[in-house]
Coordinates of C-alpha atoms and ligand atoms in Angstrom, one line a residue:
M1 CA 87.2 -69.2 -5.0
S2 CA 89.9 -71.3 -6.6
N3 CA 92.6 -73.6 -5.4
I4 CA 95.8 -72.3 -7.0
L5 CA 99.3 -73.8 -7.2
I6 CA 102.1 -71.3 -8.0
T7 CA 105.8 -72.1 -8.5
G8 CA 108.7 -69.8 -7.6
C9 CA 107.0 -67.7 -4.8
S10 CA 110.1 -66.7 -2.8
S11 CA 110.3 -63.3 -4.5
G12 CA 109.1 -61.2 -7.4
I13 CA 106.1 -62.0 -9.6
G14 CA 105.4 -65.3 -7.8
F15 CA 105.4 -63.6 -4.4
A16 CA 103.2 -60.7 -5.6
T17 CA 100.8 -63.1 -7.3
A18 CA 100.4 -65.4 -4.3
V19 CA 99.5 -62.4 -2.1
L20 CA 97.1 -60.8 -4.7
L21 CA 95.2 -64.1 -5.4
A22 CA 94.9 -64.9 -1.7
K23 CA 93.6 -61.4 -1.0
N24 CA 91.0 -62.1 -3.6
G25 CA 89.6 -65.1 -1.8
N26 CA 91.5 -67.9 -3.4
I27 CA 93.4 -70.7 -1.6
V28 CA 97.0 -70.4 -2.7
F29 CA 99.5 -73.2 -2.5
A30 CA 102.6 -71.0 -2.8
T31 CA 105.7 -73.1 -3.5
M32 CA 109.4 -72.4 -3.4
R33 CA 112.7 -74.2 -3.3
H34 CA 113.7 -73.3 0.2
P35 CA 110.7 -72.4 2.4
S36 CA 112.8 -72.5 5.6
E37 CA 115.2 -69.8 4.3
N38 CA 112.4 -67.7 2.8
T39 CA 110.0 -66.9 5.5
E40 CA 108.7 -63.5 4.3
L41 CA 105.6 -64.8 2.5
R42 CA 104.8 -67.1 5.4
D43 CA 105.1 -64.2 7.9
L44 CA 103.0 -62.0 5.7
A45 CA 100.3 -64.7 5.3
D46 CA 100.2 -65.2 9.1
N47 CA 100.1 -61.5 9.8
K48 CA 97.3 -60.7 7.3
N49 CA 95.5 -64.0 7.8
L50 CA 95.8 -64.9 4.1
P51 CA 94.8 -68.4 2.9
I52 CA 98.4 -69.2 1.7
I53 CA 99.9 -72.6 2.3
I54 CA 103.6 -72.7 1.7
L55 CA 105.1 -75.9 0.2
S56 CA 108.6 -76.9 -0.9
L57 CA 108.9 -77.4 -4.7
D58 CA 112.0 -77.5 -6.9
V59 CA 110.7 -77.6 -10.5
T60 CA 113.9 -79.3 -11.8
N61 CA 113.4 -82.3 -9.5
D62 CA 110.8 -85.0 -10.4
D63 CA 110.4 -86.2 -6.8
S64 CA 110.0 -82.7 -5.4
V65 CA 107.2 -82.0 -7.9
K66 CA 105.5 -85.3 -7.0
N67 CA 105.8 -84.6 -3.3
A68 CA 104.4 -81.1 -3.6
M69 CA 101.4 -82.4 -5.6
A70 CA 100.8 -85.1 -3.0
Q71 CA 100.7 -82.4 -0.4
V72 CA 98.3 -80.3 -2.3
L73 CA 96.0 -83.3 -2.8
F74 CA 96.2 -83.9 0.9
H75 CA 94.7 -80.5 1.6
T76 CA 92.2 -80.5 -1.3
D77 CA 90.8 -82.8 -4.0
K78 CA 90.5 -80.0 -6.6
I79 CA 93.2 -78.0 -8.3
D80 CA 91.7 -75.2 -10.3
V81 CA 94.8 -73.3 -11.4
L82 CA 98.5 -74.0 -11.9
I83 CA 100.8 -71.0 -12.4
N84 CA 104.2 -72.0 -13.9
N85 CA 106.2 -69.0 -12.7
A86 CA 109.6 -70.3 -11.5
G87 CA 112.3 -69.0 -13.8
I88 CA 116.0 -68.0 -14.0
G89 CA 118.1 -66.1 -16.6
A90 CA 121.6 -65.5 -17.6
M91 CA 123.2 -63.3 -20.2
G92 CA 126.1 -64.0 -22.4
A93 CA 127.2 -65.0 -25.9
V94 CA 126.4 -68.5 -27.1
E95 CA 130.1 -69.3 -27.5
E96 CA 131.1 -68.0 -24.2
L97 CA 128.4 -69.4 -22.0
P98 CA 128.9 -72.9 -20.6
I99 CA 126.6 -75.6 -22.0
E100 CA 125.5 -76.1 -18.3
E101 CA 123.8 -72.7 -18.4
F102 CA 121.6 -73.7 -21.4
I103 CA 120.7 -77.0 -19.6
R104 CA 119.9 -75.1 -16.3
E105 CA 117.7 -72.6 -18.1
M106 CA 115.8 -75.2 -20.2
D107 CA 115.4 -77.4 -17.1
T108 CA 113.9 -74.6 -15.0
N109 CA 112.1 -72.4 -17.4
F110 CA 110.8 -75.0 -19.8
L111 CA 111.0 -78.5 -18.4
G112 CA 110.0 -77.3 -15.0
A113 CA 106.7 -76.1 -16.4
V114 CA 106.3 -79.4 -18.3
R115 CA 106.9 -81.4 -15.1
C116 CA 104.3 -79.4 -13.1
T117 CA 101.8 -79.4 -15.9
K118 CA 102.1 -83.2 -16.2
A119 CA 101.5 -83.5 -12.4
V120 CA 98.2 -81.5 -12.4
L121 CA 96.8 -82.8 -15.7
P122 CA 95.3 -86.1 -14.5
R123 CA 93.3 -84.3 -11.8
M124 CA 92.2 -81.4 -14.0
R125 CA 91.2 -83.9 -16.7
Q126 CA 89.1 -85.9 -14.2
Q127 CA 87.5 -82.6 -12.9
K128 CA 86.9 -81.6 -16.6
S129 CA 88.1 -78.1 -15.6
G130 CA 91.2 -76.2 -14.9
C131 CA 93.5 -73.4 -16.0
I132 CA 97.3 -73.5 -16.6
I133 CA 99.0 -70.1 -16.7
N134 CA 102.6 -70.1 -18.0
I135 CA 104.7 -67.1 -17.3
S136 CA 106.7 -66.6 -20.5
S137 CA 108.3 -63.2 -21.4
V138 CA 108.5 -60.7 -24.2
G139 CA 111.8 -62.6 -24.7
G140 CA 109.7 -65.6 -25.7
R141 CA 108.9 -63.8 -28.9
V142 CA 111.5 -61.1 -29.3
F143 CA 115.0 -62.7 -29.6
N144 CA 118.0 -60.7 -28.8
Y145 CA 121.8 -61.2 -28.7
F146 CA 123.4 -62.4 -25.4
N147 CA 120.1 -63.8 -24.4
A148 CA 120.0 -67.2 -26.2
P149 CA 119.4 -69.5 -23.2
Y150 CA 116.6 -67.4 -21.8
C151 CA 114.8 -66.6 -25.1
S152 CA 115.1 -70.3 -26.2
S153 CA 113.6 -71.6 -23.0
K154 CA 110.7 -69.0 -23.2
A155 CA 110.1 -69.7 -26.9
A156 CA 109.9 -73.4 -26.0
L157 CA 107.4 -72.6 -23.3
E158 CA 105.3 -70.6 -25.7
A159 CA 105.2 -73.5 -28.2
F160 CA 104.5 -76.0 -25.5
S161 CA 101.6 -73.8 -24.2
E162 CA 100.0 -73.6 -27.6
C163 CA 100.3 -77.4 -28.2
L164 CA 98.9 -78.0 -24.7
A165 CA 96.0 -75.6 -25.2
L166 CA 94.8 -77.6 -28.2
E167 CA 95.2 -80.9 -26.4
V168 CA 93.3 -80.0 -23.3
L169 CA 90.5 -78.0 -24.7
P170 CA 88.2 -81.0 -25.0
F171 CA 88.5 -81.5 -21.2
G172 CA 87.4 -78.0 -20.3
I173 CA 91.0 -77.0 -19.4
R174 CA 92.3 -73.6 -20.5
V175 CA 95.9 -72.5 -21.1
A176 CA 97.1 -68.9 -21.0
V177 CA 100.5 -67.3 -21.4
V178 CA 101.6 -64.1 -19.7
E179 CA 104.4 -62.1 -21.4
P180 CA 105.8 -59.6 -19.0
G181 CA 108.2 -56.9 -20.2
V182 CA 110.9 -55.7 -17.9
T183 CA 109.6 -56.1 -14.3
D184 CA 111.3 -54.9 -11.2
T185 CA 112.2 -58.1 -9.5
P186 CA 115.5 -59.7 -8.2
L187 CA 115.8 -61.5 -11.6
Q188 CA 117.0 -58.3 -13.2
D189 CA 120.1 -58.1 -11.0
K190 CA 120.7 -61.8 -11.1
C191 CA 121.0 -61.5 -14.9
K192 CA 122.9 -58.3 -15.0
S193 CA 125.6 -59.4 -12.6
Q194 CA 126.5 -62.2 -15.0
I195 CA 127.4 -59.9 -17.9
K196 CA 131.2 -60.0 -18.3
E197 CA 133.5 -59.0 -21.1
S198 CA 133.0 -60.5 -24.5
V199 CA 135.0 -60.9 -27.7
Y200 CA 131.6 -60.4 -29.4
P201 CA 130.7 -56.8 -30.4
N202 CA 127.3 -55.4 -29.3
L203 CA 127.6 -56.2 -25.6
E204 CA 127.4 -52.5 -25.0
R205 CA 124.2 -52.3 -27.1
C206 CA 122.8 -55.3 -25.2
V207 CA 123.4 -53.7 -21.8
A208 CA 122.0 -50.3 -23.1
F209 CA 118.9 -52.1 -24.4
F210 CA 118.2 -53.7 -21.1
S211 CA 119.0 -50.5 -19.1
A212 CA 116.7 -48.5 -21.3
A213 CA 114.0 -51.2 -20.9
R214 CA 114.4 -51.0 -17.2
D215 CA 113.5 -47.3 -17.4
H216 CA 109.9 -48.5 -18.1
H217 CA 109.9 -51.4 -15.7
I218 CA 106.7 -52.2 -13.9
P219 CA 106.3 -53.6 -10.4
P220 CA 105.6 -57.3 -10.0
E221 CA 102.2 -56.4 -8.6
L222 CA 101.1 -55.3 -12.1
V223 CA 101.9 -58.7 -13.5
A224 CA 100.0 -60.2 -10.7
E225 CA 97.0 -58.2 -11.7
S226 CA 97.2 -59.5 -15.2
I227 CA 97.3 -63.0 -13.8
L228 CA 94.3 -62.3 -11.6
K229 CA 92.3 -61.2 -14.6
I230 CA 93.0 -64.6 -16.3
V231 CA 92.0 -66.5 -13.1
N232 CA 88.8 -64.5 -12.8
G233 CA 88.0 -65.0 -16.5
E234 CA 88.2 -61.2 -17.1
S235 CA 90.9 -61.9 -19.7
T236 CA 90.2 -64.8 -22.1
H237 CA 93.2 -64.1 -24.3
F238 CA 95.7 -66.9 -24.9
R239 CA 98.7 -64.5 -24.9
N240 CA 98.7 -61.7 -22.4
P241 CA 101.6 -59.1 -22.9
T242 CA 102.0 -57.2 -19.7
G243 CA 103.9 -54.0 -18.9
L244 CA 104.7 -50.7 -20.5
D245 CA 107.3 -52.0 -23.0
S246 CA 105.8 -55.3 -23.9
V247 CA 103.2 -54.2 -26.5
P248 CA 105.5 -51.7 -28.2
M249 CA 108.3 -54.2 -28.4
L250 CA 106.2 -57.0 -29.7
G251 CA 104.5 -54.7 -32.2
F252 CA 107.8 -53.3 -33.4
R253 CA 109.3 -56.7 -33.9
A254 CA 106.2 -58.0 -35.7
S255 CA 106.5 -55.0 -38.1
M256 CA 110.0 -56.0 -39.2
S257 CA 111.1 -58.9 -41.4
D258 CA 113.4 -61.4 -39.7
E259 CA 116.2 -60.3 -42.1
D260 CA 115.9 -56.7 -41.0
W261 CA 115.8 -57.6 -37.3
I262 CA 119.0 -59.7 -37.7
A263 CA 120.7 -57.0 -39.9
A264 CA 120.2 -54.5 -37.0
A265 CA 123.2 -56.2 -35.3
G266 CA 125.4 -54.8 -38.1
V267 CA 124.0 -51.3 -38.5
D268 CA 126.0 -48.2 -37.3
E269 CA 125.3 -46.8 -33.9
D270 CA 123.1 -43.9 -34.9
T271 CA 120.8 -46.2 -37.0
W272 CA 120.6 -48.6 -34.2
I273 CA 119.7 -45.9 -31.7
K274 CA 116.9 -44.7 -34.0
M275 CA 115.7 -48.3 -34.3
M276 CA 115.5 -48.6 -30.5
E277 CA 113.6 -45.3 -30.4
G278 CA 111.0 -47.1 -32.5
M279 CA 110.6 -49.5 -29.6
N280 CA 110.2 -46.6 -27.3
L281 CA 113.7 -47.3 -25.8
D282 CA 116.0 -44.4 -25.1
V283 CA 119.3 -46.3 -25.3
R284 CA 121.5 -43.3 -26.1
K285 CA 122.1 -42.3 -22.5
Y286 CA 123.4 -45.8 -21.7
M287 CA 126.0 -45.9 -24.5
I288 CA 129.4 -45.4 -22.8
S289 CA 130.9 -44.4 -26.1
R290 CA 128.6 -41.4 -26.4
Ligands
NAP1 P1 112.6 -63.7 -9.3 O1 112.1 -62.7 -8.3 O2 114.0 -64.1 -9.4 O3 111.7 -65.0 -9.1 C1 112.0 -66.2 -9.7 C2 111.5 -67.3 -8.8 O4 111.8 -68.6 -9.4 C3 112.1 -67.3 -7.4 O5 111.2 -67.6 -6.5 C4 113.1 -68.5 -7.5 O6 113.4 -69.1 -6.3 C5 112.3 -69.4 -8.4 N1 113.1 -70.5 -8.9 C6 114.2 -70.5 -9.6 N2 114.6 -71.8 -9.9 C7 113.7 -72.6 -9.3 C8 113.5 -74.0 -9.3 N3 114.4 -74.8 -9.8 N4 112.4 -74.5 -8.7 C9 111.5 -73.7 -8.1 N5 111.6 -72.3 -8.1 C10 112.7 -71.8 -8.7 O7 112.2 -63.2 -10.8 P2 110.7 -62.9 -11.4 O8 111.0 -61.7 -12.3 O9 109.7 -62.7 -10.4 O10 110.5 -64.2 -12.3 C11 109.3 -64.9 -12.3 C12 109.0 -65.3 -13.8 O11 108.7 -64.1 -14.5 C13 110.1 -66.0 -14.4 O12 109.6 -67.1 -15.2 C14 110.7 -65.0 -15.4 O13 111.3 -65.5 -16.5 C15 109.4 -64.2 -15.8 N6 109.7 -62.9 -16.3 C16 110.4 -61.9 -15.6 C17 110.6 -60.7 -16.1 C18 111.4 -59.6 -15.4 O14 111.8 -58.6 -16.0 N7 111.6 -59.7 -14.1 C19 110.2 -60.4 -17.4 C20 109.5 -61.4 -18.2 C21 109.3 -62.6 -17.6 P3 114.7 -69.1 -5.5 O15 114.6 -67.9 -4.5 O16 114.8 -70.4 -4.8 O17 115.8 -68.9 -6.5

């Protein structure tokens, strides 16, 4: 039985993970920005008698992180696992997105994880044990057009996780990264709705890429299962790609040179469609021009 703190539990992967970990006998401190507006998890926990304690936590706010940590330490003196899950995404061309979008994504997806990690480390170091699980993305290693804020924030999270893993190893603390592919959560629609017209070509390809990837999407409960395996020690991998598309996409990207990957933005449509088939993505049916 572990005491587990999770960020971003109002929906999607955070919600599913809170439920699965609690069902497996762990005490879950499920945090979210607006607990009074999101009562679904609280209601479920009450109905099923699950050991889930709901706390308020906005990962972009130092005081909020400190307050949440103080509340966890009021309930227990041991924090076994931190899951940095809270995340946002927006799509658009670098030139056309406001700088505020980059700041918002870095602050939430990257610095939010840094803040929460710094808050748990003193206790984990004292305990000489602990596990920090960062929810990255395939987008943390496969970089695509119209996705710069998100991919940059997740790449930063990946680098941070690896640096951290080296630092905390002598204290018996473990770090793991989960890299979901496309997962059926509200995040997908939040990103999609922000795609507008662009003076940049390839927007159609970008939309087709994500639509085709959504054909293979997995439910958030499958990502929760990957996380459970890390918590249980069943997976001892540092990086944990999760989902039907994640391993093919990561493998395909790794098989190409950087130059060939970038050159793909300039190839003709048939060549691009074939490339995407190499990633197991059927983009053809989503190309309006076809
Ligand atoms: P989701 O359902 O939209 O969940 C995101 C969660 O993050 C929500 O609970 C949201 O809370 C919370 N959040 C956003 N900003 C926050 C802040 N400042 N402080 C605290 N919580 C905040 O999407 P999801 O797919 O489950 O995303 C969970 C994680 O998985 C993210 O890190 C995402 O990047 C990653 N991921 C998702 C996919 C995918 O295809 N869905 C793929 C790879 C990786 P509010 O309700 O308050 O907004």
